[in-house]
mmCIF file of C-alpha atoms in Angstrom:
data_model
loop_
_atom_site.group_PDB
_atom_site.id
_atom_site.type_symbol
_atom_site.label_atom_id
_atom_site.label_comp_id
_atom_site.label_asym_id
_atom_site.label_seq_id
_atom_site.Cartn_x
_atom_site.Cartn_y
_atom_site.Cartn_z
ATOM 1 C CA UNK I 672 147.459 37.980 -154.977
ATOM 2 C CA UNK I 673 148.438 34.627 -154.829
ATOM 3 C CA UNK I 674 146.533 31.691 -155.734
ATOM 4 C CA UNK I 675 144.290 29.252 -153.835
ATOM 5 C CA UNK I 676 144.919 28.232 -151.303
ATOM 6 C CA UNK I 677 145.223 31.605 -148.841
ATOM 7 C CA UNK I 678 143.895 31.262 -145.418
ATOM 8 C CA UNK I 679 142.153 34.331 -145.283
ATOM 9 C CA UNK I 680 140.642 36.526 -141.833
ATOM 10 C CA UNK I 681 138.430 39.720 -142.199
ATOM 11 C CA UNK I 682 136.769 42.206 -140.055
ATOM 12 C CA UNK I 683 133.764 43.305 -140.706
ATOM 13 C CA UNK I 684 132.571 40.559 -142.653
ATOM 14 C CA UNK I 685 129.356 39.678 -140.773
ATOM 15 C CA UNK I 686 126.971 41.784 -144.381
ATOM 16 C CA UNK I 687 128.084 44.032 -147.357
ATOM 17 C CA UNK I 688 130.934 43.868 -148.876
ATOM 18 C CA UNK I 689 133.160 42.121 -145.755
ATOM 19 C CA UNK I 690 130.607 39.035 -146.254
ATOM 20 C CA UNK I 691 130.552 38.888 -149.869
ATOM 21 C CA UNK I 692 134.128 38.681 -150.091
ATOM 22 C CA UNK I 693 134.535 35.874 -147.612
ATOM 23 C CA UNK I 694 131.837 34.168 -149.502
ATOM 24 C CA UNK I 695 133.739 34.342 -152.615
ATOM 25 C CA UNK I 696 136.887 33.183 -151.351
ATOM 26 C CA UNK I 697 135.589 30.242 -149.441
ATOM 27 C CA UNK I 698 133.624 29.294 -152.805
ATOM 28 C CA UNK I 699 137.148 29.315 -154.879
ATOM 29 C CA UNK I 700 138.426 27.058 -152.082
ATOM 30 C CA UNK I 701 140.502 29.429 -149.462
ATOM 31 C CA UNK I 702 140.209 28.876 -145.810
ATOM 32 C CA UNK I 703 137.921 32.356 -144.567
ATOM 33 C CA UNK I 704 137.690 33.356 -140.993
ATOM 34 C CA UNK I 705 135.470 36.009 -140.536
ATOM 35 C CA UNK I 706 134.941 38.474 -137.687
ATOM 36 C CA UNK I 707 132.444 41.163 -136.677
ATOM 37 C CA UNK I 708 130.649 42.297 -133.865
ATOM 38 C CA UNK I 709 126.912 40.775 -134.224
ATOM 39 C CA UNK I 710 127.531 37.222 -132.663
ATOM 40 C CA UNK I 711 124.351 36.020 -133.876
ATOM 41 C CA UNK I 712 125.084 36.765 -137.454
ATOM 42 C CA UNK I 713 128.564 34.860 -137.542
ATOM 43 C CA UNK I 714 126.552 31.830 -135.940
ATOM 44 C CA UNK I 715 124.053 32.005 -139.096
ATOM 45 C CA UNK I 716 126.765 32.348 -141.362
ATOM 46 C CA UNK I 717 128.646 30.014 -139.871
ATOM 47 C CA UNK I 718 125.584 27.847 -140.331
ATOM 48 C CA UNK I 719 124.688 28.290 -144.066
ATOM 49 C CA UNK I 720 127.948 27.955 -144.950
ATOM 50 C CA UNK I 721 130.302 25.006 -143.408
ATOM 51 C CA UNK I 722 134.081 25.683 -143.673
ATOM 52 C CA UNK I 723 134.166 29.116 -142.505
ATOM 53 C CA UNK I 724 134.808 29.643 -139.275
ATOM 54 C CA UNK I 725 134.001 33.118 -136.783
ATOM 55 C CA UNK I 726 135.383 35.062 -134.073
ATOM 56 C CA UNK I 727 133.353 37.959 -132.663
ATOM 57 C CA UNK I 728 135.482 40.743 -132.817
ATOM 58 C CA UNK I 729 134.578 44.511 -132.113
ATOM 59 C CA UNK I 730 137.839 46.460 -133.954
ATOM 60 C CA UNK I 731 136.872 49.401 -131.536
ATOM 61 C CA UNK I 732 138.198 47.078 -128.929
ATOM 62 C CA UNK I 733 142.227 47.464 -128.987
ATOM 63 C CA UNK I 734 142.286 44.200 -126.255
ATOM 64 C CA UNK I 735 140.556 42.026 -127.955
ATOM 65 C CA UNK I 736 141.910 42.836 -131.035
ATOM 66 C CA UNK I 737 145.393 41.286 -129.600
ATOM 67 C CA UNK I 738 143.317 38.170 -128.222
ATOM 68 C CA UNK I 739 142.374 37.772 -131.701
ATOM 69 C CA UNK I 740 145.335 38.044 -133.065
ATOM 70 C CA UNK I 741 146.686 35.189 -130.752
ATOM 71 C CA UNK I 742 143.680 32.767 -131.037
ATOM 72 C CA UNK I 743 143.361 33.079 -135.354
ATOM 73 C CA UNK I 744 147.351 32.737 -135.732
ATOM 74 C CA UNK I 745 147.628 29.761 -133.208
ATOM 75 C CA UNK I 746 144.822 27.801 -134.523
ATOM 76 C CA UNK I 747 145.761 28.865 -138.700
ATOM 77 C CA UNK I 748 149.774 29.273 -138.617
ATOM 78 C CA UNK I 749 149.366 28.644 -142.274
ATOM 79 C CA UNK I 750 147.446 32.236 -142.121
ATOM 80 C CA UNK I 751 148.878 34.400 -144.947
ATOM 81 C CA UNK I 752 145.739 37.097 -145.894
ATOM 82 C CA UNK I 753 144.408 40.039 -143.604
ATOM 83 C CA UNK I 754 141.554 42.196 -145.281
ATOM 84 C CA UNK I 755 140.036 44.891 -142.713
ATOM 85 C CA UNK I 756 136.545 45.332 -143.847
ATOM 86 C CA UNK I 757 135.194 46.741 -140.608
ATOM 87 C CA UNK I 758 134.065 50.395 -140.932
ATOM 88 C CA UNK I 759 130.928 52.725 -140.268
ATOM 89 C CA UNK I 760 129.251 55.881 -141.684
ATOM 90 C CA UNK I 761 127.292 58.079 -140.830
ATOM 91 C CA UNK I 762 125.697 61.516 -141.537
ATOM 92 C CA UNK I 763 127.006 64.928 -139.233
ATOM 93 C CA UNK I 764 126.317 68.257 -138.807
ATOM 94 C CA UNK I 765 129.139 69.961 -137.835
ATOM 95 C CA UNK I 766 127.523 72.609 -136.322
ATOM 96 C CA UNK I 767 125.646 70.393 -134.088
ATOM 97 C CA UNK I 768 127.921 69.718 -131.177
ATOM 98 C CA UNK I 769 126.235 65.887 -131.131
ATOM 99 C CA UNK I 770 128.176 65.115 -133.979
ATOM 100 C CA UNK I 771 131.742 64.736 -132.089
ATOM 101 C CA UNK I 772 130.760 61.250 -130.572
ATOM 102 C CA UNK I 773 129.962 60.468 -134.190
ATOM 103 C CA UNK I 774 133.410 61.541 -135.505
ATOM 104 C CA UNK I 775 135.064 60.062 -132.502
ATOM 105 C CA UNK I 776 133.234 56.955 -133.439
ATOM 106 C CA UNK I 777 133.974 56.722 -136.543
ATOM 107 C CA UNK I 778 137.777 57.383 -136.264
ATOM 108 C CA UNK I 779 137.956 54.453 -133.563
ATOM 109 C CA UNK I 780 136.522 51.867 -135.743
ATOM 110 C CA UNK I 781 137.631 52.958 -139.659
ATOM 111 C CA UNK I 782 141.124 54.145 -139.030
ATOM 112 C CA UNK I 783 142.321 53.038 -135.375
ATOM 113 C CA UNK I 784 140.471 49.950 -136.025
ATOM 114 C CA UNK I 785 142.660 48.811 -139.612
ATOM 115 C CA UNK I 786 145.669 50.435 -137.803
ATOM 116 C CA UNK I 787 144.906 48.262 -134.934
ATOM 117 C CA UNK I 788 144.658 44.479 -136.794
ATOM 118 C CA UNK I 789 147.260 45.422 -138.912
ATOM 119 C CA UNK I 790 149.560 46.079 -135.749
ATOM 120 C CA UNK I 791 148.605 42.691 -134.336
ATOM 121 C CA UNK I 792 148.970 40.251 -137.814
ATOM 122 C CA UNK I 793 151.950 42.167 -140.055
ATOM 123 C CA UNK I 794 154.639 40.697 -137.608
ATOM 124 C CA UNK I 795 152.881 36.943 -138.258
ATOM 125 C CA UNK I 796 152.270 38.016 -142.077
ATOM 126 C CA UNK I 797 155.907 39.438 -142.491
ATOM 127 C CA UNK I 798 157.471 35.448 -141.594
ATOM 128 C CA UNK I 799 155.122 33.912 -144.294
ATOM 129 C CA UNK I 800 156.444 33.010 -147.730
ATOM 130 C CA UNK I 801 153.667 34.615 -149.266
ATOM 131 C CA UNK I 802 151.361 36.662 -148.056
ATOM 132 C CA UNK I 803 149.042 40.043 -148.659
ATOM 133 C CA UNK I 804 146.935 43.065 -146.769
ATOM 134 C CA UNK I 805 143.713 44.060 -148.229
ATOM 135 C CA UNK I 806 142.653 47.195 -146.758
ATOM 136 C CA UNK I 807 139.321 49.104 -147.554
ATOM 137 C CA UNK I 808 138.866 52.916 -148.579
ATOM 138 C CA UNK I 809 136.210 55.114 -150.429
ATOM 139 C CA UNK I 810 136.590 56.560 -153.822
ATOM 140 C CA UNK I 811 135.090 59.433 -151.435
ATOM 141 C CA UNK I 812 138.508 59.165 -149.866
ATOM 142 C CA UNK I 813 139.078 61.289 -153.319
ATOM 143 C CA UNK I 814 136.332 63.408 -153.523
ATOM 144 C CA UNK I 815 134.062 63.733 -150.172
ATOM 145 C CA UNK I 816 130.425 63.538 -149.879
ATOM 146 C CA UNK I 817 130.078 66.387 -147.543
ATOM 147 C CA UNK I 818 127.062 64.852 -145.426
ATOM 148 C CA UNK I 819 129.420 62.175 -143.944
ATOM 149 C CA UNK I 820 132.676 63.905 -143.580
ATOM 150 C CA UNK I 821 134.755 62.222 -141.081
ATOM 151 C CA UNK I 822 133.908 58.948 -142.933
ATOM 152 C CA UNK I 823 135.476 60.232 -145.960
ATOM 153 C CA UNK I 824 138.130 61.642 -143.803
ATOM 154 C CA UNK I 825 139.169 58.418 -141.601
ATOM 155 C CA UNK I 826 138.621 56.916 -146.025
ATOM 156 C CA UNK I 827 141.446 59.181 -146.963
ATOM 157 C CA UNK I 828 143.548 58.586 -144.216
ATOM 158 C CA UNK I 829 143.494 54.819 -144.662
ATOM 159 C CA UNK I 830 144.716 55.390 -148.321
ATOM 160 C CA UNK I 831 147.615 57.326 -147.453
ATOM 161 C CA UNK I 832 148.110 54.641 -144.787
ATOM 162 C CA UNK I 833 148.516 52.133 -147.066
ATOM 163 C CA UNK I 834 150.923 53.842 -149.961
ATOM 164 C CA UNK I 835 153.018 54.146 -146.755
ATOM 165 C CA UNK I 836 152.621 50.499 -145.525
ATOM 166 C CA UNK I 837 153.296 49.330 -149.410
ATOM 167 C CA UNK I 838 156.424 51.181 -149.001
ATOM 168 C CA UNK I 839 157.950 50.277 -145.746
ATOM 169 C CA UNK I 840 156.813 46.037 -146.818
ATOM 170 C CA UNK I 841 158.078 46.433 -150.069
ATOM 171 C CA UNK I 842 161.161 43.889 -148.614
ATOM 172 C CA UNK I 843 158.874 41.657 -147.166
ATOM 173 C CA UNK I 844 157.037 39.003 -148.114
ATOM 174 C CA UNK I 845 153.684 40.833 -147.351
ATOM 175 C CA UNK I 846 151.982 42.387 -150.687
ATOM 176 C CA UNK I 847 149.430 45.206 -149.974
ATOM 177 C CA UNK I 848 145.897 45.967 -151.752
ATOM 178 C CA UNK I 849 144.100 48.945 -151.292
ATOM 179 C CA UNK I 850 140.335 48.155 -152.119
ATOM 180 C CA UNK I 851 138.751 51.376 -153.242
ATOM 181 C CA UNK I 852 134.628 51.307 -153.614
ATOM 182 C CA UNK I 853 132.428 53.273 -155.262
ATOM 183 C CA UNK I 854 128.921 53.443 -153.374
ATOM 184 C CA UNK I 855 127.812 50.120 -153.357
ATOM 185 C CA UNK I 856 124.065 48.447 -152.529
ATOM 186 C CA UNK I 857 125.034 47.444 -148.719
ATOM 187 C CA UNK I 858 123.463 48.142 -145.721
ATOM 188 C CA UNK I 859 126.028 51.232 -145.043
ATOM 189 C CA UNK I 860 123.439 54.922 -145.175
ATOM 190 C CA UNK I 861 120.953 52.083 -146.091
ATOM 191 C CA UNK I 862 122.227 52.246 -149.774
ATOM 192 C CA UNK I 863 120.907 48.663 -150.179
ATOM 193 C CA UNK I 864 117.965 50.032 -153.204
ATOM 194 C CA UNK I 865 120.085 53.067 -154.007
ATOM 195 C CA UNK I 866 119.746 53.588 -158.025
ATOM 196 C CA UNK I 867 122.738 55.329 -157.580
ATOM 197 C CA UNK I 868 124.860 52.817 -155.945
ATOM 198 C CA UNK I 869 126.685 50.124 -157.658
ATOM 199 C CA UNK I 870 124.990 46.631 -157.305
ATOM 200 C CA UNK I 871 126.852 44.140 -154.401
ATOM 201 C CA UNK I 872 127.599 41.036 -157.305
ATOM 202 C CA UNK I 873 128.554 43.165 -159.791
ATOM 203 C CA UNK I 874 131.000 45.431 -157.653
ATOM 204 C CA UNK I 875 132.291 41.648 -155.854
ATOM 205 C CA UNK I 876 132.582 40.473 -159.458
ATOM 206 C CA UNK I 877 134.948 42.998 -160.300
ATOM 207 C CA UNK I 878 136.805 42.760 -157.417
ATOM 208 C CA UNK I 879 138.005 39.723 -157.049
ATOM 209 C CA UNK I 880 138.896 39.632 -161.218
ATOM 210 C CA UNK I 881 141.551 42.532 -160.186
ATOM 211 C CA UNK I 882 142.614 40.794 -157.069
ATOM 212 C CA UNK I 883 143.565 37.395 -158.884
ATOM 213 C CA UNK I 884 144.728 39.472 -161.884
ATOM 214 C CA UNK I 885 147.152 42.379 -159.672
ATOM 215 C CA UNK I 886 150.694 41.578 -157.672
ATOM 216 C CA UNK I 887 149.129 44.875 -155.442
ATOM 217 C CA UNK I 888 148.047 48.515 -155.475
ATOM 218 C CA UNK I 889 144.770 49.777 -155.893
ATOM 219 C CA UNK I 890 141.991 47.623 -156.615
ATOM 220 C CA UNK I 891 139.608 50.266 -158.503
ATOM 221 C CA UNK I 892 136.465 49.130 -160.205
ATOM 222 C CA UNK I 893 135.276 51.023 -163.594
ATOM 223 C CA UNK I 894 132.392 52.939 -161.619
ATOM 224 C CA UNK I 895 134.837 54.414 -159.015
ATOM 225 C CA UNK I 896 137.683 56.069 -161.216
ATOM 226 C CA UNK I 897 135.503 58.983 -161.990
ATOM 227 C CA UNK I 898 135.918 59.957 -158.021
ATOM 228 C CA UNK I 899 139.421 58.609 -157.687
ATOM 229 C CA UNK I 900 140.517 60.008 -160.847
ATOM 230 C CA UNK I 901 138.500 63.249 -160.571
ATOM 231 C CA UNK I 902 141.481 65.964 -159.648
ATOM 232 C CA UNK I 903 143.640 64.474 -162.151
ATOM 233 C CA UNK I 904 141.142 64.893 -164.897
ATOM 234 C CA UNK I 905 139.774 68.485 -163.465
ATOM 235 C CA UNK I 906 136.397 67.657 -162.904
ATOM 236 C CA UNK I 907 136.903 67.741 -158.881
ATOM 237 C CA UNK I 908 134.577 71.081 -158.088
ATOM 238 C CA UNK I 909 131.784 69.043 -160.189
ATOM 239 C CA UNK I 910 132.194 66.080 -158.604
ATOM 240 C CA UNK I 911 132.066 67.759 -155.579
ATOM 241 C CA UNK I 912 129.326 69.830 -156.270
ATOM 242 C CA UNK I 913 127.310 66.709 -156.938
ATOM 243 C CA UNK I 914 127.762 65.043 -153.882
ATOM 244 C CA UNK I 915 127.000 67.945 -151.682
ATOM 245 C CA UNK I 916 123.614 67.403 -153.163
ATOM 246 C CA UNK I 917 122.736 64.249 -151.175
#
């Protein structure tokens, strides 16, 4: 991606992995504009850290999605970085009729939600001289973990969303990123003290090295190949096997 400065908006940036990337762009001197649904978190944020700005934003909400749109592109026509963070998950049991408001749910916010923003900024982006997508998927967008499945389904679809968006912007001035995490310490299935889960700095620290270092593609950390990578290599039915344990 290109170099400081970017003036950079996110979804879902208001804990987790949205907020620690904002915080480590704003530190290495980008303009950050974050968004997210909890007003009272952007105003701390906002707070503790001067220079980035917030706009509550709900990515469920297709309406205010455009208003946002308008308001971030009017006031920051230098604006050249999207990254939708914004996503949920949670546990179903599919043969517990309850669960369909929870897939329906989570298909609004993880999949029509990035659709969504990146309908509203790519005609903005596309008239930049520079500019780049970061979407966000799952290396369980490879393998599933069977207890959330519609989150790893909405994961999958936003990866084969974005091969297809790299494609059709490949003549554009608009490079795409496909952020693919393993299970990190966040606040998502209250992973936060999961021995399991990869630790937030660590993960970020990684990150961002293959975001400065990549022109696009995949960003894939070290801990996350063995899901991405795990029909390539054969060891799919394990990996499975392993997650259907949780």
């Amino acid at each position: 991606m290109k170099q400081t400065p970017n003036t950079v908006f996110l979804t879902g940036a208001t804990s987790g992995i949205g907020l620690g990337l904002a915080l480590r762009l704003h530190e290495l001197g980008d303009k950050v504009i974050i968004s997210g649904r909890r007003e009272d978190r952007l105003d701390r944020i906002a707070a503790e850290h001067p220079g980035i700005e917030t706009v509550p934003l709900d990515v469920a909400d297709p309406a205010r999605i455009a208003e946002v749109a308008d308001e971030v592109t009017r006031a920051h026509p230098e604006l050249n970085v999207v990254a939708t963070v914004a996503g949920i998950m949670h546990p179903e049991r599919l043969l517990d009729p309850a669960h369909l408001a929870t897939a329906e749910a989570t298909v609004t916010t993880n999949l029509l939600g990035t659709i969504r923003v990146l309908s509203a900024f790519l005609p903005f982006l596309a008239e930049q001289p520079e500019a780049a997508v970061i979407t966000v998927s799952s290396g369980l967008a490879f393998v599933p973990l069977p207890l959330t499945p519609t989150y790893a389904a909405t994961k999958a679809a936003i990866h084969s969303y974005t091969e297809s968006l790299r494609v059709q912007l490949a003549d554009t001035p608009v490079r795409v990123f496909e952020l693919v995490p393993p299970a990190v310490q966040t606040a998502l299935m209250n992973q936060e003290d999961d021995e399991n889960a990869m630790p937030l700095e660590p993960f970020l620290s990684e990150a961002m090295a293959l975001l400065a270092a990549q022109a696009e593609g995949e960003l894939l950390v070290e801990t996350v190949k063995p899901l991405r990578y795990a029909e390539r290599d054969g060891s799919y039915p394990q990996v499975l096997a392993q997650l259907s344990h949780f």
